[in-house]
Structures are given as structure tokens and as C-alpha cells.
XYZ file of C-alpha atoms in Angstrom:
564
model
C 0.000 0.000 0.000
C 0.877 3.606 -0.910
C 0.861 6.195 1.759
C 1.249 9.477 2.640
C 3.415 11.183 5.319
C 3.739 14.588 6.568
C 7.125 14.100 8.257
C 7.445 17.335 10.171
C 9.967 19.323 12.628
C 7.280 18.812 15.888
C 4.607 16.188 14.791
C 4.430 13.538 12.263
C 0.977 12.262 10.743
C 0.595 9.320 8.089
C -2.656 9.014 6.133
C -4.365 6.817 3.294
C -7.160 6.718 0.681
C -10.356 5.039 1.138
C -13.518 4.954 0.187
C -13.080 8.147 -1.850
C -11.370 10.208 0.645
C -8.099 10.395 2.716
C -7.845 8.496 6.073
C -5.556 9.508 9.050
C -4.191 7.003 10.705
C -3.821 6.999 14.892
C -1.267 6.361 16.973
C -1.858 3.916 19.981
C -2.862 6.990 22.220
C -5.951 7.682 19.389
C -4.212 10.794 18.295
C -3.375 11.253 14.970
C -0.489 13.359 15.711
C 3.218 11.836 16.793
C 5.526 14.078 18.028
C 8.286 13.943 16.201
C 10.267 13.300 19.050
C 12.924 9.862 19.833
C 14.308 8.899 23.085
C 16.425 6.201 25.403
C 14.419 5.272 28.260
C 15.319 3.441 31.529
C 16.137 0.102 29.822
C 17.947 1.304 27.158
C 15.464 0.841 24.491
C 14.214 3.266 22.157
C 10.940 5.132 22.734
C 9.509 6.655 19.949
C 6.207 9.440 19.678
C 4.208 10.524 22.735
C 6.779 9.025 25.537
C 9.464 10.041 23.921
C 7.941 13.600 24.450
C 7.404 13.543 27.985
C 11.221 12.578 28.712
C 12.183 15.566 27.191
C 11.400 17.186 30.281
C 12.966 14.913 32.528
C 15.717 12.943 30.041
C 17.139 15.947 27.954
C 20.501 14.035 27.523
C 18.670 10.994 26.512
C 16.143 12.335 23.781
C 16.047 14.452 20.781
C 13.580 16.137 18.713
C 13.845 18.932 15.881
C 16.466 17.174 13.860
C 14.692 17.347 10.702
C 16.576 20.846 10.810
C 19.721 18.904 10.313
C 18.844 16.789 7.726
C 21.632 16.192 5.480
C 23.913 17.627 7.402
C 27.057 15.183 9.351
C 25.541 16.233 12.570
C 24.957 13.855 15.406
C 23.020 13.604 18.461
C 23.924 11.674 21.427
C 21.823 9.869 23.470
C 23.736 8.338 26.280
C 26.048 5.754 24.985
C 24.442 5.710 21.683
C 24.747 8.276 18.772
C 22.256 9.154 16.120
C 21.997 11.066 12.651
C 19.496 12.859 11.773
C 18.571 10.271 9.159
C 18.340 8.013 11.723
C 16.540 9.877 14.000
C 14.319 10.313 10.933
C 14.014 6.898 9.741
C 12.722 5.851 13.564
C 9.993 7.891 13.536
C 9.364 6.667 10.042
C 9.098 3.640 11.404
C 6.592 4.013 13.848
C 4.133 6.023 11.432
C 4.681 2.538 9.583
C 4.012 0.103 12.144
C 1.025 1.943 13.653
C -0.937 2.060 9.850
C -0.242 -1.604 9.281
C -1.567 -2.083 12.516
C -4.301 0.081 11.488
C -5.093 -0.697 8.478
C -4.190 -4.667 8.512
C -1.969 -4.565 5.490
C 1.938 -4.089 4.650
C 3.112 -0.505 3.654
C 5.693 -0.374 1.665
C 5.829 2.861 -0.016
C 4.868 6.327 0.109
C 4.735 10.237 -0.651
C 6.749 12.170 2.111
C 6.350 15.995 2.499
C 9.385 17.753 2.071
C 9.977 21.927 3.233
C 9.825 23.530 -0.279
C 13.217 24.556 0.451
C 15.103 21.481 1.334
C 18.094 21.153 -1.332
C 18.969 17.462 -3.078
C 20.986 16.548 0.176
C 18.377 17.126 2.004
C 15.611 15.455 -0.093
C 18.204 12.418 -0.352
C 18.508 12.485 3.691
C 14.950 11.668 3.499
C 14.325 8.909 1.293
C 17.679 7.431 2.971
C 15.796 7.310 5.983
C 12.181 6.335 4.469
C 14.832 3.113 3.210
C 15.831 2.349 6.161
C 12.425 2.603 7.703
C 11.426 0.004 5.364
C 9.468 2.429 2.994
C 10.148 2.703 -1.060
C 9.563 6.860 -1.524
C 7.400 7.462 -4.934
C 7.429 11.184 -4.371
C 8.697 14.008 -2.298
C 5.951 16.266 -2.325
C 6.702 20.097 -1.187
C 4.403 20.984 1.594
C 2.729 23.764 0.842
C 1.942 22.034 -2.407
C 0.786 18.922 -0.130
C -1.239 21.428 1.638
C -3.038 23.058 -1.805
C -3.840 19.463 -2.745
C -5.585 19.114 0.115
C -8.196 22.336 -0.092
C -7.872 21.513 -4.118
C -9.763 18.394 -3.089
C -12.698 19.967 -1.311
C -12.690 23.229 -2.656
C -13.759 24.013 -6.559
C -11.304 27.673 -7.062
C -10.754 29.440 -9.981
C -7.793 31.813 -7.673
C -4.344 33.017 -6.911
C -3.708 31.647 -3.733
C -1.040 31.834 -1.120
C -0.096 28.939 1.029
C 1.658 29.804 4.762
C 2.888 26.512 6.108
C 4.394 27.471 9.625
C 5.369 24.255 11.156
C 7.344 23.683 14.623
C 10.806 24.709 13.011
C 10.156 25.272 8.958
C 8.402 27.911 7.333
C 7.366 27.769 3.685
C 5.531 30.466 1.132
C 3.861 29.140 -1.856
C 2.074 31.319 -4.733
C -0.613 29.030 -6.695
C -2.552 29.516 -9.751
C -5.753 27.070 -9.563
C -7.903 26.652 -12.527
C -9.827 24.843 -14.698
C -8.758 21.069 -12.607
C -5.586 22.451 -12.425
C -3.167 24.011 -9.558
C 0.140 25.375 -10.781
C 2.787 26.635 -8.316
C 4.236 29.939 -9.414
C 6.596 30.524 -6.823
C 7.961 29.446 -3.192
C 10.048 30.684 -0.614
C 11.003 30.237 2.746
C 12.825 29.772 5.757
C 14.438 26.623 7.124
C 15.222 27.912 10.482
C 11.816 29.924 11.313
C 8.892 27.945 13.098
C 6.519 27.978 15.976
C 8.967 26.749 18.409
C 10.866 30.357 17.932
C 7.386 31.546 18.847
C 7.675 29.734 21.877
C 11.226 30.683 22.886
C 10.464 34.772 22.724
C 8.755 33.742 25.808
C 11.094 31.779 27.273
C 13.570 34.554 26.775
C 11.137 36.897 28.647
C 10.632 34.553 31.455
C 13.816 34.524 32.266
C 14.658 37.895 31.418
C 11.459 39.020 33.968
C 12.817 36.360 36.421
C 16.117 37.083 36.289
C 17.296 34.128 35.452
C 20.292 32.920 33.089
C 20.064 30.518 30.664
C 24.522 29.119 31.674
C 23.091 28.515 35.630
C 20.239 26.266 34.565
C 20.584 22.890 34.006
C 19.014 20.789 31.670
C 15.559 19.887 33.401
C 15.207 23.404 34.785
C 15.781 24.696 31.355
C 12.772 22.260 29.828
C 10.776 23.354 32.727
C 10.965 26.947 31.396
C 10.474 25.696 27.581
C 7.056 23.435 28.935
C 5.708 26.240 31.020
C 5.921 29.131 28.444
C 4.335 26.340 25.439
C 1.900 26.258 27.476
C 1.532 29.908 28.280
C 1.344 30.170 24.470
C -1.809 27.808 24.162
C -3.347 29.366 26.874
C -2.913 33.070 26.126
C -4.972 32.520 22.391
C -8.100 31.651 24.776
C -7.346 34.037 27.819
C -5.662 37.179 26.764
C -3.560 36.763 30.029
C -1.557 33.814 31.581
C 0.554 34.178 35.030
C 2.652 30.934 35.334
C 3.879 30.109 38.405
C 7.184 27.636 38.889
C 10.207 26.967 41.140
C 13.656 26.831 40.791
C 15.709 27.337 43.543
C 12.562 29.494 44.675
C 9.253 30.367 43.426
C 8.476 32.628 40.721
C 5.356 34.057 38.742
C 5.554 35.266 35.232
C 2.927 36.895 33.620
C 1.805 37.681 30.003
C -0.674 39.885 27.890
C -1.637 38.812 24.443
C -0.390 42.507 23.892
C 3.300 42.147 25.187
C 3.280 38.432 23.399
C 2.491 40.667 19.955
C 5.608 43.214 20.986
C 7.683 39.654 21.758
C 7.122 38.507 18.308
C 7.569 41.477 15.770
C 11.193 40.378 14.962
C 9.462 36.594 14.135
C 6.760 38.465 12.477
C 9.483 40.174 10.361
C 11.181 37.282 9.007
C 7.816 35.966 7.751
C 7.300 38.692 5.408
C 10.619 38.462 4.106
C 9.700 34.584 2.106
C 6.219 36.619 1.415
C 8.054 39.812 -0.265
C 9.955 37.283 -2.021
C 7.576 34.869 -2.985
C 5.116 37.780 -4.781
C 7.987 39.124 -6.462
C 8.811 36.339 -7.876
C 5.508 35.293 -9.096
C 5.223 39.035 -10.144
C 1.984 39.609 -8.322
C 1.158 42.290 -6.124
C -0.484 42.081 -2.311
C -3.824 42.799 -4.059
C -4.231 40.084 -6.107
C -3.848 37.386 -3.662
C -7.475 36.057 -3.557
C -7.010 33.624 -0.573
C -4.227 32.809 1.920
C -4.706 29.457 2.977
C -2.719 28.937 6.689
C -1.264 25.371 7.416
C 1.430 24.190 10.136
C 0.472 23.428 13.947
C 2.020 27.082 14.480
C -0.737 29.299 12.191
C -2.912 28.391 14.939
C -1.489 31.684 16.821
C -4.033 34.305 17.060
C -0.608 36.747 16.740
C -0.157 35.084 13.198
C -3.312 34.917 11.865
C -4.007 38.667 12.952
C -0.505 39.481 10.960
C -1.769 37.981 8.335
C -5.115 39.639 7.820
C -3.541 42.664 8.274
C -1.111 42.148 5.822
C -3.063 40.715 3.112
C -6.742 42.759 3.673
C -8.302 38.878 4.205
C -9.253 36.749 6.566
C -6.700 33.797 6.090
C -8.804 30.090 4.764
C -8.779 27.584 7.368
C -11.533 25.122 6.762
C -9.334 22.512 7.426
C -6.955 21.678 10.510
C -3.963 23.426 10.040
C -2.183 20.409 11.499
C -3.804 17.967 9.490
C -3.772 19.749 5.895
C -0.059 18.251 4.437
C -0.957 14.845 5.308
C -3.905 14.886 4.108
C -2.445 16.337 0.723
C 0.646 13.416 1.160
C -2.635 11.225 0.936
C -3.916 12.313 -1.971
C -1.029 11.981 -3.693
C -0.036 8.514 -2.903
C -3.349 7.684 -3.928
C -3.205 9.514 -7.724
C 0.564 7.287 -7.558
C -1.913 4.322 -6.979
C -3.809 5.031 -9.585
C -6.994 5.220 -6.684
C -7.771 8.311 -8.335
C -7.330 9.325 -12.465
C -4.333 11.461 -12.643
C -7.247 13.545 -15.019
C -9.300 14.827 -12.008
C -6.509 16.861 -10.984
C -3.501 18.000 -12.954
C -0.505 19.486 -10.246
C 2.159 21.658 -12.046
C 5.854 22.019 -9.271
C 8.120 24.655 -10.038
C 11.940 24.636 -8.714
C 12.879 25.008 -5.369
C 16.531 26.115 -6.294
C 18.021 27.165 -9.408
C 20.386 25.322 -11.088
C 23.541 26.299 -13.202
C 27.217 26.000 -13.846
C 30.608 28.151 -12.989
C 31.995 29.933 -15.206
C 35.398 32.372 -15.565
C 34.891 35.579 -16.352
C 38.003 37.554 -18.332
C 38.999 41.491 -17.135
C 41.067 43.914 -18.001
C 43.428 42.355 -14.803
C 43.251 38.706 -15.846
C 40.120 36.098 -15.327
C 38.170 35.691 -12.070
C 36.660 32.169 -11.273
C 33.923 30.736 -9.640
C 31.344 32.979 -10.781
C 27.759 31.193 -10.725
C 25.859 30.936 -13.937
C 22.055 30.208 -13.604
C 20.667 28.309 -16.341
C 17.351 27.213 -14.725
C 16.376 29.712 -12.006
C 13.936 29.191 -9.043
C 10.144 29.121 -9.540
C 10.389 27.880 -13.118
C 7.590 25.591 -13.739
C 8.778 22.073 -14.672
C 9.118 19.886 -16.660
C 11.839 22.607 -18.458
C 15.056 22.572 -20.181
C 16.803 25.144 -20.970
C 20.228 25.955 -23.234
C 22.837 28.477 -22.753
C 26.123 28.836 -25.157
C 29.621 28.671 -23.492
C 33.143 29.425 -24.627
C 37.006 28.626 -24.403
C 38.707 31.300 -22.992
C 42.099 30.340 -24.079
C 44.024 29.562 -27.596
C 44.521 26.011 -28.056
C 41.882 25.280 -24.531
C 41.214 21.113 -24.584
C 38.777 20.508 -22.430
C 35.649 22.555 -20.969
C 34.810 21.741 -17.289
C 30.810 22.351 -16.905
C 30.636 22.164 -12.283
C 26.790 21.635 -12.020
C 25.329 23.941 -8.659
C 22.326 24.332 -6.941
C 21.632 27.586 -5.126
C 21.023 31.427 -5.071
C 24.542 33.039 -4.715
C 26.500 34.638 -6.946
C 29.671 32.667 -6.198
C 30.181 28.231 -6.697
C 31.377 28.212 -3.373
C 28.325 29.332 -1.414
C 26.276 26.957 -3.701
C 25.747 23.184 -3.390
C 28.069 21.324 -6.200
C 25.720 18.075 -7.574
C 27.877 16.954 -10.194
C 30.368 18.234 -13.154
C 30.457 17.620 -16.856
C 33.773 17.588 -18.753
C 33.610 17.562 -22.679
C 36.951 17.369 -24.885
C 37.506 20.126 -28.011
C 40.144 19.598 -30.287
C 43.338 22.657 -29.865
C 42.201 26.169 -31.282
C 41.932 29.863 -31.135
C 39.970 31.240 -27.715
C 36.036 31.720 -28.221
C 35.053 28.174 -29.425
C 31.252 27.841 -28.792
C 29.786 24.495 -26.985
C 26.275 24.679 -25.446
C 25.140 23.277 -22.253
C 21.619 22.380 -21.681
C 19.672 21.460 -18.458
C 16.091 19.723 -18.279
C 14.412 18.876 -15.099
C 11.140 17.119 -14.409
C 8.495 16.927 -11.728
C 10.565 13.665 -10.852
C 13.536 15.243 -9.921
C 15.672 14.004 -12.729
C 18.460 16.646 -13.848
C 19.620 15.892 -17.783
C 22.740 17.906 -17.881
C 23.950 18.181 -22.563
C 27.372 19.425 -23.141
C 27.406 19.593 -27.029
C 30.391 20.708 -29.398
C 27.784 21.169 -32.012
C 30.882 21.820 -34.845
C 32.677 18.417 -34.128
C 28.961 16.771 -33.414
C 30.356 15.497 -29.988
C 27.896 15.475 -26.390
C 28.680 14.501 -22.765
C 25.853 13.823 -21.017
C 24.920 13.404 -16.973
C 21.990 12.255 -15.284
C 21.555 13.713 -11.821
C 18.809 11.919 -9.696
C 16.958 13.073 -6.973
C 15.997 9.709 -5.497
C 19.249 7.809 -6.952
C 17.480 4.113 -7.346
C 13.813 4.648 -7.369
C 13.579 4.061 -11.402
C 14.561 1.503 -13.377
C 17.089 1.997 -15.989
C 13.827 1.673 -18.239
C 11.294 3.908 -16.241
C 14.661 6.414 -16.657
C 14.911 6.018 -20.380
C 11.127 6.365 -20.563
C 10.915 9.636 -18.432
C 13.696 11.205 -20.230
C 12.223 10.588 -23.367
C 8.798 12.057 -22.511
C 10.996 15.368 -22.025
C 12.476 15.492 -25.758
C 9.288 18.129 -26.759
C 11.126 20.540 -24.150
C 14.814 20.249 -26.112
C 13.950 23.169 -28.845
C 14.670 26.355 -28.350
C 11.710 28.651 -28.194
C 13.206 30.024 -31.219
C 12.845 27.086 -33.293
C 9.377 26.370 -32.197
C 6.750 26.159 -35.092
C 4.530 28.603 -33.585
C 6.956 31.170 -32.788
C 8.622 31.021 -36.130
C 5.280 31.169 -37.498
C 4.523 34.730 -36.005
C 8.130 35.824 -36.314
C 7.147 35.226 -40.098
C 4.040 36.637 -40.045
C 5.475 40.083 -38.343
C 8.188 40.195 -41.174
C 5.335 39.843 -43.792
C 3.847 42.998 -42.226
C 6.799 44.903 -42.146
C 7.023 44.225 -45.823
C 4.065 45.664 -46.270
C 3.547 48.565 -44.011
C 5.901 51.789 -44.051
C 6.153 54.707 -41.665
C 5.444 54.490 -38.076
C 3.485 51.377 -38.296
C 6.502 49.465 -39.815
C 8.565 51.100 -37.082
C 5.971 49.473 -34.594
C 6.307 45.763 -36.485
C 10.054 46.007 -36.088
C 9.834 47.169 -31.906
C 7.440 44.007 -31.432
C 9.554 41.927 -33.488
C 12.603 42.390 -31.737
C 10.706 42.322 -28.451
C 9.622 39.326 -29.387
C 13.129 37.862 -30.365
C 14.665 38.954 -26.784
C 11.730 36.796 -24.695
C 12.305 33.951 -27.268
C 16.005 34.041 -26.176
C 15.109 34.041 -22.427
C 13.407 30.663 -22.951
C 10.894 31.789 -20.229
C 7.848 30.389 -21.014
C 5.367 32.452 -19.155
C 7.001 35.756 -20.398
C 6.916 33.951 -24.102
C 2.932 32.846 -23.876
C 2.543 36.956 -22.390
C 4.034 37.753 -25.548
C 2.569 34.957 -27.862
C -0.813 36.715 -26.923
C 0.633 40.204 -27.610
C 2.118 39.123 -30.972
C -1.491 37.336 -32.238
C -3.272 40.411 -30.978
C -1.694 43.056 -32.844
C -1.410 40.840 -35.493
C -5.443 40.369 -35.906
C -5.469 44.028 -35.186
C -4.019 45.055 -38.275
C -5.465 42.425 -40.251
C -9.137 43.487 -39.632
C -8.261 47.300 -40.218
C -6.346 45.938 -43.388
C -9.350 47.284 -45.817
C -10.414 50.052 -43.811
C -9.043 52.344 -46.508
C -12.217 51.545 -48.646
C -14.931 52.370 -46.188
């Protein structure tokens, strides 16, 4: 069976299809929620879920939570004698989600769609299906979670809309701008923040407690520190339905801390700030102003906060969509999708469009009037580009007599290699010859995660070729060939399209034609045209498809005018 799995920073849900809609599964304790939490207890065994959670308080040295932070990363955690990555960490609470559905359902899982941050990188998304493997689970999609999310509401809701999606989980916060029409939801844009979630929501007051109480965070010790953490969560939950919590604890006397709703807002306006900085981002991106966001929907455990949802309204002019739990949305999107990979649904009753999370290029070596400078980042897909796409750029030698042309392939936003996240390298040989020979290097990526990277010395009709894979293993050498070939439509360039060189044709028949300003006017559009074309953006290129068949009808339907 085919599941899906929100595997998040706090709390972990798992969920399936039946009977025509989306199941979540519980936990022995009935809830549907498991803390994300794993732990050593008394007999050295390991606990995983709702015990796990209460030893924080008592067992900090012997239990860890929050590592999906660190996924990917060499860090380890240490649990008395015994030492744990992240992956593993992972993988155990994998695990349980696993045991408790086949216990649930009465049936073997063996595979599912895990929710992924929008922002995790390729080690990151590896780190999880490494630990999905080890948890005895076969991964047939990373899904992005605010994506999971809009699959959810897509499935209940009938919107013709640009939406926003705010998924603020216990430690991850994601943006994601959606078009959804006609059956179809397309994401235009994400953004995010890896290290911003409602547990920093928690710790503003836990930095006033002890501020208030004078205390100091180096003369507590482990428990008393927890004690802090569980008393302001729980000032947290309790202020949304009060306006005002006093908390009362001891350590090494008694204390009372109190809180307004009003202070808590003044506590969280840094927090408040980072969110808008993914939002400013994520609009601009999608080039879409405040205004036009028709609905925000809110997801994560976190959006909960009266403080958020208030910032939210205020900042968008609408009251933030929240039919469904906020806690329960991603899984229940994870479930959807497994099912559509089961074929329990037809893939035709809902189309989903992904865009990329990073962008993707090479490094280049730029030449100055003081010698060459290397390691300069050259995008060739950029972020938020819907996929499937594949794009082309040309590249030169930049020496006489140059054999060989080193193509580093990167993932990231900076403007130097070394900031970015190397995923393979291309090398291509060119017979000896004067500086400026031209190769071309071409990426295409699809919804699948596969990277084709085409190195191609076009005038001695040679090509090195690379195949980067998100989930190294999960296809066949035959489901590869087959997905890669579905992709060959995307290898033209936009220039060599039929339907662009159609209207570039039809523009140079009017300029034939025409004289005076109106010619001048054909040749603006037509160049215009031939700049977007060598973009290769596709939504700019549609923008201007319309534009180009427009003025083209124009003129033909004012063509005889001179005889009225």
C-alpha cells in the first residue's frame, strides 16, 4: 500500500485513501499526531512518539527532537552511549508512522509520498528517502508541503484563484504562490525559511521569562531549562483563549511570570518580520502584487497563533482560509497523492504543475582587463520555473589552443560556486584552437527530480551527457529512459518552435508591407519578441505569444479600412 506522510519538525501524521477520501491514521494513544520526538528510556530501548515527548522534560541528555533541521547535514546527536543522525533519528519515527498504519489498516506498507519543506536542497531530499529506506518504505514522491497542503483544499474546494499557502510548522516555514484553474493548480513561486517555526514563537517567551525572572540561561541545568520551555508552550496555548496567563514555577525558589496577548504581539515582531521576508519574495517572484492574492490558505500546527493569523489579515486585507486543521492539511495532501501514484484516483481529475525550489547552473570564468576571475555562478534554470523545463545556454574557451571545458553543475542562489551546493560536473573534450570556441550546455528537469545535464560541441557533433537523480534508485534503468524521453518536446529552443517562427514570419510579412510608423511598430514588437524567445521563459513567451497574435489580428481586420 501507498501512503502518505507529513514528516514534520514537531509532529508527524501518516494518512491513506479510502472509500473516496483520505484516512488519518492513529497512533496507539488515538491521536493522529506523533511528536516527532525519539528517546532512550530506563532500559535502554528506544521510545519513539508521545513518551518520547514527555522525557524531554525529565531525560534531555537521553532524547532528541527537531532534527529534521539537520537533515543532510554530518551532525549527530547523542543519546547516552548511543549516537544518532538525523537520518536516523528520521528513519525511527518513520518507522513508527509505519508500524502503527499496518496495525491500522491490517496490510503491509511499503511505499509512500513524504512531504518535504519547499526549500530542502537534493541533500536534504536524499537524507529523506535514505531514511524512508531504512524505515522500510520505497519513496514514490517528495511532495513540497505547501503544495501537499493546496492538494488538500484543491480536493474539497472548486477555485478558480491566486492563492497563497503559509505553512508554519514547529521549526520550517514555507511560502507558496498558486494559480488554480480549470482542474488544475500550478505553483508559481515558493520561498522560505528553514530555520523559522513555531517553536521560535515559543522561545520569545522563554527569553522573557527569564529575562522578567532574572534568570540565566549558563546557571540552569538541563531539566530546569525544559521546565521553562514546557511552562511558556503552554503559556502560548493558553494566552490565544485568555488574553492573560501568570505561570507560576520553582527553581531554587518560586516565581510568577505573567503575560498579555499585547506584550506576546511586541515579543514577536522580529518573528513576524522574518515571515514577510519569504512573502516579499515569494510575490515578487511570481510578479503579483499584495492585491491580487485572492485567498491565503494557513497550514502548520504554528498558524494556529491568534498573533499570526491577525498578521496575516492585516497584511493581506483577508481573513486567512482555514476550513481545514492546520495540522492535518499536508498529510492529508501526502494522501492524496499517494493515492493519484496508486492510480486510486485518475491522474485527469486533478492535474498538479511544481516549479523549482533552487536554481540550477554551472561556474563559469569571467576575463577582465586584470586577468580572469573564477567561480562565478551561472544560472541556467532559475527558481520558480515551472517544470518539466530545459533550458540551453552557449559557453566558450577562454584560451588559444583550450582542450577541455569543465561544466561544475550547482544548486543555489549566490552569486559565487562556493556558497552553492556542487551536484555533479560535466567535462567535454575540443580539439586545440583559437579562444572563443562555442559548446552549449543544456539542463532539463522534471516533476521527478531528474536533472539531464547536454554538453554539445555542435561543430565536431560530440555530447557529454549526466543524469543527476533526486531519489538515486527509485527508477529503473527503463522507467529512466522512458521519463527522459517524454521530455524530448522541451529540447527546442523557443526560437525554433513552429509557432513562434510562425509569427516571427508573419510580423516580417507585415513589415514588408507597411511603411512609416506602423513598420517602425512591427520592427519594436519583433525584436521584443526575439529577446523573450532568447530568455526561454515560457510564461514571459505565452505573455508575448498573446501580444504578438493580438496586434497581429489588429491590423489584419483594419487591413481594408481604406475603402470604407
Amino acid at each position: 500500500m501507498n501512503v502518505g506522510i507529513d514528516l514534520g519538525t514537531s509532529n508527524s501524521l501518516i494518512s491513506y485513501w479510502q472509500e473516496g477520501a483520505v484516512t488519518l491514521v492513529p497512533n496507539e494513544f488515538s491521536k493522529t499526531i506523533t511528536p516527532s520526538v525519539v528517546g532512550i528510556d530506563d532500559n535502554g530501548e528506544v521510545v519513539v512518539g508521545e513518551i518520547a515527548k514527555e522525557r524531554l522534560l525529565s531525560h534531555p541528555n537521553l532524547t532528541a527532537s527537531t532534527f529534521k533541521q539537520f537533515m543532510g547535514t554530518e551532525k549527530l546527536y547523542h543519546l547516552g552511549d548511543l549516537s544518532f543522525s538525523p537520518i536516523e533519528l528520521s528513519a525511527l519515527v518513520l518507522k513508527k508512522l509505519k508500524l502503527n498504519a499496518e496495525a491500522h489498516i491490517g496490510d503491509a506498507v511499503t511505499e509512500a509520498v513524504i512531504s518535504v519543506p519547499a526549500y530542502f536542497n537534493n541533500l536534504q531530499r536524499e537524507a529523506t528517502i535514505e531514511a524512508a529506506r531504512l524505515a522500510g518504505l520505497k519513496v514514490t514522491s517528495l511532495l513540497s508541503e505547501p503544495t501537499a497542503a493546496a492538494i488538500a483544499y484543491g480536493l474539497h474546494k472548486e477555485l478558480d484563484q491566486t492563492i497563497l499557502v503559509c505553512d508554519l510548522g514547529g521549526g520550517t516555514y514555507d511560502v507558496s504562490l498558486m494559480e488554480l484553474f480549470e482542474g488544475i493548480m500550478q505553483v508559481e513561486s515558493i520561498s522560505g525559511d528553514n530555520f523559522l517555526g513555531g517553536e521560535d514563537f515559543t522561545k520569545v517567551i522563554v527569553a522573557d521569562i527569564m529575562a522578567q525572572c532574572q534568570l540565566t540561561e549558563s546557571d540552569l541545568t538541563n531539566q530546569q531549562w525544559s521546565l521553562i520551555y514546557e511552562k511558556a508552550e503552554s503559556a502560548k496555548r493558553s494566552l490565544e483563549e485568555r488574553g492573560v496567563v501568570t505561570v507560576n514555577f520553582r527553581i531554587n525558589q518560586d516565581h510568577c511570570y505573567s503575560l498579555s496577548l499585547e506584550h506576546y504581539e511586541t515579543l514577536c515582531e522580529p518573528l513576524l518580520n522574518r515571515m514577510k521576508k519569504p512573502l516579499v519574495r515569494v510575490l515578487r517572484d511570481g510578479g503579483l502584487s499584495l492585491e491580487e492574492i485572492d485567498k491565503v490558505i494557513l497550514v502548520g500546527g504554528a498558524t494556529k497563533s491568534v498573533v499570526i493569523r491577525k498578521f496575516i489579515t492585516k497584511l493581506f486585507k483577508i481573513f486567512p482560509f482555514v476550513s481545514l486543521e492546520p495540522d492535518e492539511a499536508i498529510a492529508i495532501g501526502a494522501g492524496v497523492q499517494a493515492s493519484m501514484r496508486s492510480g486510486d484516483i485518475l491522474q485527469e481529475e486533478m492535474m498538479l504543475t511544481d516549479v523549482c525550489s533552487h536554481t540550477m547552473g554551472t561556474e563559469i570564468v569571467k576575463e577582465t582587463p586584470t586577468g580572469f576571475i573564477s567561480g562565478i555562478y551561472q544560472p541556467i534554470i532559475e527558481r520558480n520555473s515551472a517544470i518539466p523545463i530545459s533550458r540551453e545556454l552557449p559557453f566558450s574557451t577562454i584560451v588559444d589552443n583550450q582542450t577541455e571545458l569543465l561544466f561544475g553543475i550547482y544548486q543555489g542562489e549566490h552569486s559565487r560556486v562556493e556558497d552553492n551546493l556542487k551536484i555533479g560536473e560535466v567535462r567535454i573534450k575540443i580539439p586545440k584552437g583559437p579562444k572563443g570556441h562555442l559548446v552549449t550546455c543544456r539542463f532539463t528537469y522534471d516533476i521527478n527530480g531528474i536533472l539531464e545535464v547536454i554538453v554539445t560541441d555542435h561543430k565536431h557533433d560530440k555530447t557529454e551527457r549526466l543524469i543527476i537523480e533526486e531519489k538515486p534508485g527509485s527508477l529503473s534503468q527503463q522507467e529512466l529512459v522512458a521519463a527522459l524521453k517524454k521530455l524530448d518536446y522541451l529540447k527546442v529552443h523557443p526560437k525554433d518552435r513552429e509557432i513562434n517562427r510562425l509569427l516571427l514570419a508573419k510580423l516580417d510579412s507585415l513589415y514588408v508591407e507597411h511603411q512609416g510608423d506602423l513598420r517602425e511598430q512591427i520592427s519594436r514588437l519583433s525584436v521584443s519578441f526575439e529577446f523573450v524567445l532568447d530568455k526561454q521563459d515560457d510564461k514571459k513567451i505565452r505573455k508575448m505569444q498573446q501580444e504578438v497574435t493580438q496586434f497581429i489580428e489588429n491590423i489584419s481586420q483594419h487591413q481594408f479600412d481604406w475603402f470604407d
